[in-house]
Amino acid sequence: MISATGVMKALLVSLTLAVSAYAVAKINLFGFEAASDRLADQVYQRITAADYGADRRGQRAVRVVYLDETSIEAMKGYGWRRFPPTYDQQWTMLDDLMSVGGAPPSAMYVDFVYMGQGGTSDGFPAFLDGLAAATRARAWADKPGCLADPLIKIACVIAAGGTPIILAKPSPGDLDLFTDVQRSLDTVAILAPAMVRLEAYPLITDYGFDAAKAARLGVHRFDISPAMGLYAAWCLRRGDHCGEPVFARLASQAREALAGRPSRPPDLSTVFDAPLDVVWGSRPDPDYLAVTKAVTGAPAPCRGLASGWRDRLMEQMAGLRGPGVGKRQECPYAYSLGYDRLVVGQGLGKDDLANLLAGKMILVGGHFRASNDWVESPVHGQAPGVQYHAMALDNLIEDGDEYRRNANAFLDSDLLKSAMIFALAFCGALGVMARNSLLDRATAEGVEPRLRSTVYGPLYLLLFSASIGTVFMATWLGVAYLHRSPINWIGLCGVAVAFLFYATRQTLPADIAGSVERFRFARQIVRLRRRVVSLLRFEEERLLGPRASKSAGRRGAEPASEGSDHGQD
Amino acid sequence: MVKTSLAIAVAAALLTPAAALADGLGKVTQALRPTLRTFDAQGRPLGEIKAAALHLPAPIVAHGVGASIGIKAEGGVVYLRGLDVQTEGVNATCAPVQAAARPSGSAYATSNMGLGGAADCRPARR
């Protein structure tokens, strides 16, 4: 049916297309390729956001308490006269979060970067003492085994019966500075670099510093991200250690270290080996919706119930592209509450506070519009940085070590795309050849006019659908089973469809016309199309001369002949 | 004697509506901490008060800046944090953050996220 020459031709065409695609991707002219990759991921996330976290495992554990401009205004009624507030006031805030739920949280992360003291009477000693008491620093601060790395420090805090408190610091990779205040805080709490403007969310960062530089910058072997620290605390508290033997080993080594015996902390970077590609969910937390209703008397002003991927696909294909706004504005994925609302207490009962704080993973951070700590979320639009950490933590709780890796961190994703284009083009070219070969045979046997509209025309439809379906399937398989960020499915679909249109350009219009010509309306459309094509045809007449004009004139005069022209591609 | 009676009558006439109004703001029924931080109406810290020194239940007589809760104690009105006390009959009308009219000069800090701040809450009128 298809000759060897035909197969070789298909190979050559596919290879040319794939190599061209690879070159275009690598050149990345005007950043178009990178933007296209990002767009494909964003649209994929927007479509599938409602399917994330169906069991709400992460959502039940993660809470965000925030400060914003209005919080600071309201907190004037409680002695806050400036921002940042004094260390004394900050400790009051943390102490509130530690105590008013009736039981302390599992762990806490404070997304404010601590650099230095605000003044001599700032209450820094009170802050330090409060932290030391919360983390039970007296039990572990003098044990070298507990200070080997940040993860075993967290394990020691938990083994000592304390609450791990993680404080933000600038990344030592960005800022070659470790202040006295940070050094003091490092003795009673865990410091983690608060990342900004990163493509992927790192979990464990080994800077490769020598021992002297690491000591100068307060790096204990490696640094962990806030979400990694909180996730470690969460797993260390669970009986099954999240099903990860490394956390069980970490817990046992922490007990050894706490007892003053030598310990060998396990290497978690073998499990958490790549940055996390944060997946944003859109399922609103029922507790958030309930509390909003309780304190405001009105439903949350955001997209309440999750809608499925079909609705979202239609939205993305229609005029509602981009993150939802107005009535379609997504609710925060993590249960979020302003600290001032907590302090005022109106509409919040004891049960609400317990549900909000007791045994939860609390992230405290800013929602200040005037700050630059905002990230672009594909689902929620602009989101505060603390929500980014919360979502990363949620991803880890939901997916464990099968979290979504950033594809670019592993392999040349451009190569993968090119391979995909090669396969699609090769199969598409073979498909077109096979279809045309069948049509040739039918024409020779005289059955073509009968079958063309019902069999050979729809074969094209099958070919196009199969190509697009293959891209969708490959995207879904890659995300669901390989736990990688989606390939550029929009670009791949575009290339596949464009290639198929090109390959079938001579026969496709006739086949479409032939397939639908039994409908009167379709015949009218076909006539209209011919008229429009005829009207638009002007340049080729000038450029190609009388031959093109004659040919065009003949086609215009013999419309019936268009239905039977087909070519071998 | 007449003057004294008249003074008492005038005082009663003046205080009765105030008491009724105060009662309308609800009351503090329980202290949730052994010692409570106190503030004046403007939010200046006054120090701390022991929970045992409060005569509970105590009617709320006023709200300070940031909706702090004012009760009579230590010979005057002190303002407490709602977080530190259990209240009854305090109904707030709060606007969700996206619909709230923000104080002038304040950006829509949480236009995407969160429930909004206490600035969005106004105690309900009765």
XYZ file of C-alpha atoms in Angstrom:
695
model
C 0.000 0.000 0.000
C 2.850 2.396 0.913
C 6.095 1.999 -0.945
C 9.530 1.993 0.705
C 10.212 5.306 -1.012
C 7.089 6.658 0.593
C 8.244 5.551 4.027
C 11.663 7.096 3.436
C 9.983 10.307 2.326
C 7.859 10.327 5.458
C 10.959 9.768 7.572
C 12.803 12.585 5.872
C 9.885 14.999 6.170
C 9.372 14.130 9.846
C 13.065 14.437 10.611
C 13.249 17.824 8.905
C 10.249 19.024 10.863
C 11.586 17.694 14.173
C 15.053 19.194 13.662
C 13.492 22.538 12.706
C 11.291 22.433 15.808
C 14.314 21.652 17.986
C 16.267 24.530 16.475
C 13.356 26.942 16.953
C 13.000 25.801 20.563
C 16.692 26.209 21.274
C 16.943 29.606 19.611
C 13.902 30.634 21.677
C 13.497 33.803 19.671
C 12.062 36.659 21.769
C 11.477 34.082 24.499
C 8.523 32.808 22.509
C 9.287 29.168 23.143
C 9.681 29.627 26.899
C 6.483 31.682 27.017
C 4.694 29.017 25.028
C 5.874 26.297 27.450
C 4.673 28.347 30.404
C 1.326 29.010 28.772
C 0.784 25.310 28.102
C 1.462 24.517 31.756
C -0.761 27.340 32.968
C -3.705 26.353 30.798
C -3.281 22.717 31.812
C -3.336 23.731 35.464
C -6.385 25.923 34.996
C -8.254 23.073 33.341
C -7.311 20.438 35.894
C -7.197 22.624 39.026
C -10.521 21.356 40.350
C -9.313 17.768 40.254
C -6.361 18.464 42.516
C -6.519 17.212 46.106
C -9.828 15.392 46.092
C -9.115 13.857 49.504
C -8.125 17.259 50.980
C -5.273 15.700 52.919
C -3.118 18.759 52.542
C -5.960 21.220 52.886
C -6.888 19.817 56.281
C -3.347 20.280 57.566
C -2.222 23.617 56.140
C -3.288 27.036 57.416
C -2.213 30.537 56.503
C -2.351 33.437 58.942
C -1.541 36.684 57.254
C -0.923 40.333 57.814
C -1.777 42.973 55.287
C -2.143 46.720 55.145
C -5.567 46.664 56.761
C -4.359 44.266 59.422
C -1.682 46.721 60.426
C -4.278 49.503 60.509
C -6.549 47.411 62.718
C -3.666 46.306 64.938
C -3.095 49.931 65.907
C -5.811 49.270 68.414
C -3.532 46.736 70.062
C -0.334 48.679 70.354
C 1.128 48.064 66.890
C 2.412 51.423 65.772
C 4.771 50.407 62.992
C 5.686 47.639 60.617
C 7.496 45.442 61.205
C 6.152 45.347 64.726
C 8.561 45.072 67.618
C 10.039 41.664 68.345
C 7.985 41.672 71.517
C 4.779 42.120 69.524
C 5.892 39.502 67.030
C 6.369 37.037 69.829
C 2.878 37.899 71.113
C 1.566 37.021 67.662
C 3.433 33.717 67.537
C 2.441 32.956 71.116
C -1.206 33.571 70.199
C -0.897 31.112 67.339
C 0.802 28.622 69.636
C -1.779 28.786 72.372
C -5.259 29.960 71.405
C -6.122 26.825 69.469
C -6.041 24.848 72.690
C -3.006 22.860 71.492
C 0.123 24.008 69.701
C 0.454 23.679 65.939
C 2.497 20.827 64.448
C 4.967 23.289 63.023
C 5.111 26.915 62.070
C 6.791 28.906 59.341
C 7.162 32.658 59.555
C 7.582 34.175 56.117
C 9.192 37.399 57.299
C 12.893 37.695 56.615
C 14.799 38.327 59.814
C 17.924 40.389 59.319
C 18.605 42.577 62.337
C 17.185 44.301 65.350
C 14.833 47.233 64.968
C 16.132 49.012 68.051
C 17.659 48.533 71.450
C 14.354 48.134 73.298
C 12.742 46.056 70.650
C 12.068 43.056 72.843
C 14.441 40.791 70.967
C 15.399 38.825 74.115
C 11.704 38.130 74.752
C 11.309 36.946 71.168
C 14.346 34.697 71.492
C 13.208 33.301 74.841
C 9.742 32.636 73.467
C 11.141 30.771 70.475
C 13.501 28.789 72.680
C 10.635 27.736 74.922
C 8.426 26.758 71.970
C 11.122 24.680 70.297
C 12.507 23.282 73.593
C 15.900 24.548 72.515
C 17.397 23.802 75.905
C 17.080 20.089 75.135
C 18.871 20.102 71.792
C 20.828 23.344 71.271
C 24.020 21.931 72.819
C 23.843 18.569 71.041
C 26.129 18.614 67.972
C 24.183 15.756 66.383
C 21.030 17.887 66.376
C 22.782 20.721 64.575
C 24.212 18.664 61.738
C 21.576 19.781 59.262
C 18.205 21.551 59.358
C 16.184 18.359 58.949
C 17.680 16.619 61.953
C 17.244 19.841 63.891
C 13.518 19.669 63.153
C 13.516 16.018 64.169
C 15.288 16.912 67.438
C 12.742 19.670 68.187
C 9.930 17.170 67.738
C 11.742 14.472 69.729
C 12.177 17.010 72.532
C 8.429 17.707 72.516
C 8.672 21.146 70.963
C 7.091 22.829 67.983
C 9.468 23.406 65.064
C 9.459 27.076 64.156
C 11.005 27.892 60.810
C 12.006 31.474 60.140
C 12.769 32.967 56.759
C 16.236 34.157 55.848
C 17.693 35.388 52.568
C 19.284 32.682 50.480
C 23.038 32.416 51.210
C 23.397 31.859 47.497
C 22.093 35.395 46.905
C 23.372 37.259 49.930
C 26.811 36.639 51.383
C 25.772 37.746 54.844
C 24.671 36.135 58.074
C 23.811 38.683 60.757
C 24.172 38.370 64.511
C 20.416 38.295 64.885
C 20.203 35.415 62.423
C 22.980 33.597 64.269
C 21.059 33.994 67.536
C 17.830 32.818 65.946
C 19.664 29.850 64.471
C 20.388 28.606 67.974
C 16.715 28.316 68.892
C 14.864 27.861 65.603
C 15.329 26.674 62.040
C 16.230 29.165 59.329
C 15.145 28.503 55.775
C 15.743 30.613 52.696
C 12.570 32.283 51.453
C 12.830 31.991 47.693
C 11.527 34.587 45.349
C 11.038 34.549 41.608
C 12.123 30.995 41.026
C 10.755 28.883 38.218
C 10.586 25.800 40.397
C 10.309 25.339 44.147
C 13.535 23.867 45.565
C 13.294 21.357 48.394
C 16.875 20.694 49.470
C 19.597 23.071 48.359
C 23.252 22.166 48.600
C 25.238 25.303 47.838
C 28.529 23.449 47.634
C 30.189 25.849 50.091
C 33.433 24.855 51.753
C 33.322 24.303 55.523
C 34.552 27.798 56.393
C 32.053 29.584 54.164
C 29.221 27.346 55.295
C 30.021 28.153 58.925
C 30.256 31.877 58.163
C 26.864 31.871 56.435
C 25.187 29.597 58.954
C 24.616 26.755 56.515
C 24.495 23.339 58.139
C 25.436 21.008 55.248
C 22.475 22.207 53.152
C 19.400 24.385 53.338
C 15.797 23.329 53.113
C 12.874 25.247 51.747
C 10.046 26.172 54.133
C 7.660 23.640 52.586
C 10.271 20.888 52.895
C 10.842 21.749 56.552
C 7.127 21.731 57.338
C 6.596 18.528 55.390
C 9.418 16.850 57.308
C 7.781 17.938 60.572
C 4.435 16.589 59.379
C 5.906 13.215 58.422
C 7.986 12.936 61.574
C 4.821 13.281 63.650
C 2.931 10.626 61.746
C 3.094 7.025 62.825
C 3.728 5.825 59.288
C 6.285 8.586 58.598
C 4.416 9.236 55.327
C 5.547 5.809 54.147
C 9.108 7.114 53.735
C 11.784 5.043 55.493
C 14.095 8.075 55.468
C 11.803 9.916 57.875
C 11.736 6.909 60.185
C 15.545 6.865 60.137
C 15.622 10.618 60.680
C 13.412 10.251 63.762
C 15.572 7.490 65.230
C 18.785 9.404 64.532
C 17.290 12.469 66.221
C 16.631 10.404 69.355
C 20.253 9.259 69.273
C 21.485 12.811 68.809
C 19.265 14.086 71.603
C 20.751 11.462 73.895
C 24.193 12.811 73.042
C 25.193 9.761 71.033
C 26.785 10.089 67.582
C 24.232 10.043 64.793
C 24.243 9.749 61.028
C 21.355 11.702 59.540
C 19.921 10.078 56.409
C 20.313 11.755 53.055
C 16.852 12.931 52.049
C 18.100 14.408 48.804
C 18.043 10.895 47.341
C 14.252 10.923 47.698
C 13.525 14.616 47.222
C 15.922 14.869 44.352
C 14.516 17.671 42.239
C 12.717 20.974 42.562
C 8.967 20.893 42.903
C 6.766 22.173 40.142
C 3.978 23.666 42.213
C 0.488 22.548 41.234
C -2.275 24.944 42.195
C -5.645 23.607 43.242
C -8.971 25.359 43.210
C -11.080 23.283 45.565
C -12.212 25.740 48.231
C -11.696 24.669 51.819
C -15.126 24.026 53.393
C -13.830 25.398 56.710
C -12.849 28.600 55.000
C -16.271 28.867 53.381
C -18.009 28.155 56.699
C -15.990 30.683 58.688
C -16.456 33.314 56.011
C -20.186 32.783 56.189
C -20.096 32.848 59.990
C -18.195 36.087 60.340
C -19.583 37.965 57.377
C -23.073 36.571 57.058
C -22.460 36.180 53.347
C -20.937 33.471 51.226
C -17.272 33.776 50.360
C -16.919 36.173 47.444
C -15.146 33.679 45.277
C -15.772 30.633 43.203
C -17.474 28.373 45.718
C -17.870 24.866 44.472
C -15.241 23.311 42.320
C -16.242 22.864 38.725
C -14.905 19.957 36.724
C -12.301 19.881 34.012
C -14.883 19.887 31.209
C -16.356 23.225 32.333
C -12.902 24.630 32.756
C -11.793 23.418 29.362
C -14.760 25.208 27.829
C -13.881 28.345 29.785
C -10.334 28.254 28.518
C -11.513 27.722 24.965
C -14.048 30.503 25.248
C -13.509 34.070 26.259
C -12.617 33.405 29.891
C -8.970 32.710 29.464
C -6.525 33.352 32.262
C -7.094 33.072 35.981
C -10.674 33.691 36.998
C -11.722 37.135 38.104
C -14.896 38.532 39.620
C -17.348 35.759 40.349
C -14.878 33.244 38.995
C -12.134 34.415 41.331
C -10.744 31.332 43.015
C -10.966 31.051 46.776
C -7.611 30.637 48.498
C -6.724 26.965 48.457
C -5.342 27.004 51.988
C -7.605 28.111 54.813
C -6.433 31.704 55.296
C -7.268 34.184 57.988
C -5.972 37.651 58.839
C -4.197 37.850 62.196
C -6.173 40.966 63.078
C -9.409 39.060 62.500
C -8.076 36.469 64.904
C -7.229 39.116 67.497
C -10.594 40.842 67.234
C -12.233 37.458 67.523
C -15.628 38.518 66.216
C -17.510 35.607 64.730
C -14.847 33.120 65.766
C -15.629 30.583 68.462
C -13.297 28.306 70.381
C -13.977 25.463 67.965
C -13.073 27.661 65.037
C -9.774 28.568 66.666
C -9.027 24.939 67.470
C -9.806 23.924 63.919
C -7.664 26.727 62.628
C -4.579 26.227 64.757
C -4.369 23.096 66.888
C -2.016 20.536 65.391
C -1.916 22.329 62.037
C 0.936 23.452 59.853
C 0.766 27.215 60.197
C 2.334 29.576 57.714
C 2.481 33.188 58.810
C 3.166 35.726 56.126
C 2.350 38.984 54.473
C -0.327 39.785 51.939
C 0.974 43.297 51.545
C 0.056 44.688 48.175
C 2.914 47.125 48.433
C 5.512 44.386 48.845
C 7.135 42.433 46.050
C 6.462 39.069 47.656
C 3.855 37.995 45.125
C 3.917 35.151 42.665
C 2.026 34.623 39.457
C -0.264 31.672 39.946
C -1.868 30.144 36.870
C -5.080 29.420 38.742
C -5.449 32.171 41.334
C -3.812 35.045 39.524
C -1.385 37.037 41.633
C -0.895 35.273 44.927
C 1.121 36.260 47.995
C 4.416 34.419 48.470
C 3.202 32.736 51.634
C 0.419 31.085 49.629
C 3.081 29.739 47.274
C 4.820 28.035 50.198
C 1.454 26.752 51.431
C 0.628 25.295 48.037
C 4.058 23.667 47.765
C 3.535 22.083 51.178
C 0.094 20.926 50.121
C 1.631 19.308 47.027
C 4.100 17.408 49.199
C 1.406 16.228 51.595
C -0.824 15.166 48.711
C 1.786 13.471 46.545
C 4.693 12.628 48.863
C 7.815 11.672 46.938
C 5.728 11.485 43.777
C 5.423 15.244 43.700
C 5.522 16.889 40.325
C 9.085 17.460 39.203
C 9.986 20.320 36.978
C 10.538 18.675 33.595
C 13.344 21.038 32.678
C 15.314 19.892 35.685
C 15.579 16.381 34.325
C 15.953 16.195 30.622
C 16.037 18.359 27.613
C 12.323 18.989 27.264
C 12.928 20.497 23.819
C 14.345 17.155 22.733
C 11.262 15.411 24.051
C 9.027 17.816 22.145
C 11.015 17.295 18.968
C 10.797 13.525 19.346
C 7.063 13.852 19.798
C 6.804 16.035 16.690
C 8.862 13.496 14.743
C 6.579 10.646 15.782
C 3.407 12.604 15.058
C 4.646 13.822 11.681
C 5.840 10.362 10.672
C 2.589 8.671 11.653
C 0.583 11.527 10.127
C 2.454 11.338 6.823
C 2.022 7.568 6.679
C -1.644 7.975 7.515
C -2.170 10.486 4.721
C -0.318 8.245 2.275
C -2.363 5.209 3.259
C -5.589 7.114 2.981
C -4.729 8.489 -0.461
C -3.592 5.081 -1.614
C -6.940 3.623 -0.577
C -8.705 6.422 -2.406
C -6.655 5.783 -5.535
C -7.677 2.155 -5.470
C -11.313 3.079 -4.948
C -11.140 5.491 -7.860
C -9.640 2.769 -10.046
C -12.382 0.353 -9.034
C -15.060 2.965 -9.624
C -16.423 2.989 -6.064
C -14.826 6.266 -5.074
C -17.773 8.652 -5.596
C -19.982 6.558 -3.341
C -17.467 6.062 -0.556
C -15.639 9.347 -0.587
C -18.120 11.264 1.501
C -18.742 8.493 3.994
C -15.364 6.793 4.314
C -12.392 8.649 2.925
C -13.399 12.114 4.033
C -13.942 11.101 7.679
C -10.606 9.289 7.591
C -9.005 12.706 7.687
C -11.066 13.578 10.699
C -9.786 10.414 12.340
C -6.223 11.323 11.448
C -6.503 14.797 12.939
C -8.314 13.558 16.025
C -5.785 10.779 16.568
C -2.904 13.267 16.426
C -4.507 15.640 18.902
C -5.619 12.739 21.077
C -2.071 11.370 21.138
C -0.740 14.713 22.312
C -3.399 14.917 25.034
C -2.719 11.365 26.118
C 1.057 11.872 26.221
C 0.565 15.055 28.261
C -1.730 13.384 30.735
C 0.457 10.296 31.062
C 3.527 12.429 31.648
C 1.834 14.392 34.406
C -0.102 11.568 36.028
C 2.421 8.750 35.913
C 5.831 10.280 35.344
C 5.032 13.201 37.685
C 6.487 15.753 35.336
C 5.205 19.140 34.334
C 3.163 18.926 31.135
C 4.884 19.057 27.776
C 3.977 21.973 25.566
C 0.750 20.355 24.428
C -0.638 23.510 22.878
C 2.444 23.934 20.694
C 2.520 20.246 19.803
C -1.149 20.259 18.817
C -0.521 23.370 16.748
C 2.427 21.805 14.931
C 0.610 18.492 14.371
C -2.520 20.135 13.005
C -0.541 22.572 10.859
C 1.501 19.692 9.433
C -1.594 17.655 8.647
C -3.257 20.635 6.997
C -0.148 21.108 4.915
C 0.071 17.425 4.007
C -3.582 17.270 2.965
C -3.889 20.728 1.485
C -4.710 19.435 -1.999
C -7.446 17.027 -1.052
C -8.841 18.236 2.230
C -11.167 20.967 0.885
C -12.637 18.594 -1.658
C -13.071 15.863 0.914
C -14.751 18.151 3.379
C -16.993 19.454 0.630
C -17.686 15.916 -0.574
C -18.531 14.748 2.933
C -21.099 17.413 3.575
C -22.437 18.219 0.118
C -25.619 16.262 0.631
C -26.727 18.969 3.046
C -28.242 21.985 1.348
C -26.851 24.387 3.865
C -23.389 22.911 3.371
C -23.679 23.337 -0.382
C -24.501 27.008 0.158
C -21.466 27.380 2.375
C -19.273 25.687 -0.248
C -20.575 28.062 -2.923
C -19.966 31.009 -0.653
C -16.437 29.796 0.043
C -15.709 29.564 -3.673
C -16.971 33.060 -4.174
C -14.811 34.400 -1.350
C -11.750 32.528 -2.632
C -12.393 33.913 -6.072
C -12.697 37.429 -4.683
C -9.531 37.110 -2.664
C -7.508 35.725 -5.548
C -5.569 38.635 -6.955
C -1.871 38.445 -6.270
C -1.187 35.107 -7.941
C -2.816 36.362 -11.133
C -0.390 39.229 -11.213
C 2.614 37.125 -10.257
C 1.947 33.931 -12.209
C 0.465 35.498 -15.306
C -2.127 34.140 -17.710
C -1.583 30.474 -16.743
C -2.733 31.028 -13.168
C -5.615 33.210 -14.359
C -6.690 30.583 -16.815
C -6.475 27.843 -14.246
C -8.368 29.943 -11.737
C -10.967 30.772 -14.345
C -11.394 27.123 -15.193
C -11.831 26.177 -11.554
C -14.365 28.949 -11.105
C -16.262 27.871 -14.195
C -16.245 24.165 -13.314
C -17.065 23.987 -9.634
C -18.149 20.367 -9.872
C -14.606 19.334 -10.742
C -13.327 20.473 -7.341
C -15.020 17.627 -5.661
C -12.939 15.070 -7.460
C -9.415 16.489 -7.351
C -7.087 14.778 -4.990
C -3.427 14.277 -4.870
C -0.830 11.935 -3.565
C 1.097 13.633 -0.767
C -32.479 66.892 100.041
C -34.475 67.992 97.045
C -31.277 68.942 95.263
C -29.780 65.518 95.980
C -32.876 63.715 94.738
C -32.885 65.852 91.636
C -29.219 65.082 91.008
C -29.858 61.361 91.405
C -32.824 61.558 89.043
C -30.806 63.453 86.438
C -27.890 61.034 86.769
C -30.237 58.077 86.440
C -31.873 59.641 83.401
C -28.479 60.145 81.814
C -27.016 56.769 82.730
C -29.980 54.571 81.847
C -29.724 55.005 78.072
C -25.941 54.643 78.310
C -26.339 51.398 80.231
C -28.903 50.178 77.735
C -26.578 51.082 74.905
C -23.672 49.375 76.622
C -25.773 46.286 77.124
C -26.510 46.335 73.407
C -22.836 45.829 72.593
C -22.814 42.462 74.311
C -20.808 41.288 77.279
C -17.571 39.610 78.214
C -18.370 36.323 79.922
C -15.012 34.666 80.414
C -11.316 35.425 80.333
C -9.354 32.926 78.290
C -5.950 33.765 79.766
C -4.767 34.249 83.329
C -3.499 37.731 82.488
C -4.872 39.955 79.782
C -3.200 42.756 77.894
C -5.024 46.047 78.187
C -5.076 49.086 75.942
C -6.735 52.462 75.851
C -9.303 53.353 73.213
C -6.561 54.426 70.831
C -4.579 51.227 71.263
C -1.849 52.488 73.561
C -0.762 49.634 75.821
C -1.839 50.107 79.435
C -0.233 46.955 80.766
C -1.851 43.773 81.943
C -4.740 42.874 84.168
C -5.279 39.638 86.010
C -8.338 37.714 84.924
C -9.378 37.401 88.575
C -9.565 41.186 88.830
C -12.362 41.330 86.260
C -15.978 41.197 87.444
C -17.454 38.886 84.881
C -19.772 38.893 83.114
C -19.020 42.486 82.271
C -20.985 44.541 79.750
C -19.056 45.887 76.801
C -19.260 49.637 77.058
C -17.380 50.637 73.936
C -15.208 49.503 71.088
C -11.788 51.013 70.554
C -9.607 51.289 67.482
C -9.462 47.965 65.666
C -12.684 46.823 67.390
C -10.990 46.286 70.747
C -13.443 45.476 73.519
C -13.936 48.106 76.204
C -15.160 47.088 79.668
C -15.141 48.861 83.000
C -12.294 47.761 85.214
C -9.811 49.291 87.607
C -11.880 52.446 87.940
C -12.077 53.188 84.255
C -12.596 51.646 80.854
C -9.916 49.278 79.612
C -9.825 47.767 76.165
C -9.123 44.079 75.622
C -8.361 41.844 72.671
C -11.293 39.758 71.520
C -8.909 36.820 71.313
C -8.338 36.868 75.076
C -11.951 36.787 76.149
C -15.147 34.936 75.505
C -17.983 37.242 74.539
C -21.704 36.924 74.189
C -24.056 38.972 72.103
C -21.333 40.570 70.018
C -22.493 40.478 66.467
C -20.262 41.902 63.854
C -21.241 42.789 60.374
C -18.222 42.134 58.268
C -17.905 42.666 54.599
C -15.912 40.106 52.672
C -12.627 41.524 51.615
C -13.324 41.790 47.938
C -16.533 43.685 48.527
C -15.271 45.785 51.408
C -14.754 49.477 51.042
C -11.171 49.821 52.176
C -9.990 52.742 54.243
C -8.534 55.411 52.065
C -4.859 54.921 51.365
C -5.087 51.195 51.838
C -4.535 49.006 48.843
C -6.593 45.957 48.045
C -4.069 43.896 49.861
C -5.925 40.648 49.658
C -7.948 41.057 46.565
C -7.198 37.477 45.726
C -6.694 35.733 48.989
C -8.087 35.538 52.428
C -11.046 36.599 54.399
C -10.223 40.193 54.990
C -9.195 42.133 58.005
C -10.958 43.423 61.061
C -11.184 46.733 59.277
C -13.911 45.118 57.219
C -15.970 44.409 60.315
C -18.412 46.788 61.891
C -20.259 45.906 65.082
C -23.930 45.527 64.279
C -26.374 48.201 65.422
C -29.312 47.091 67.472
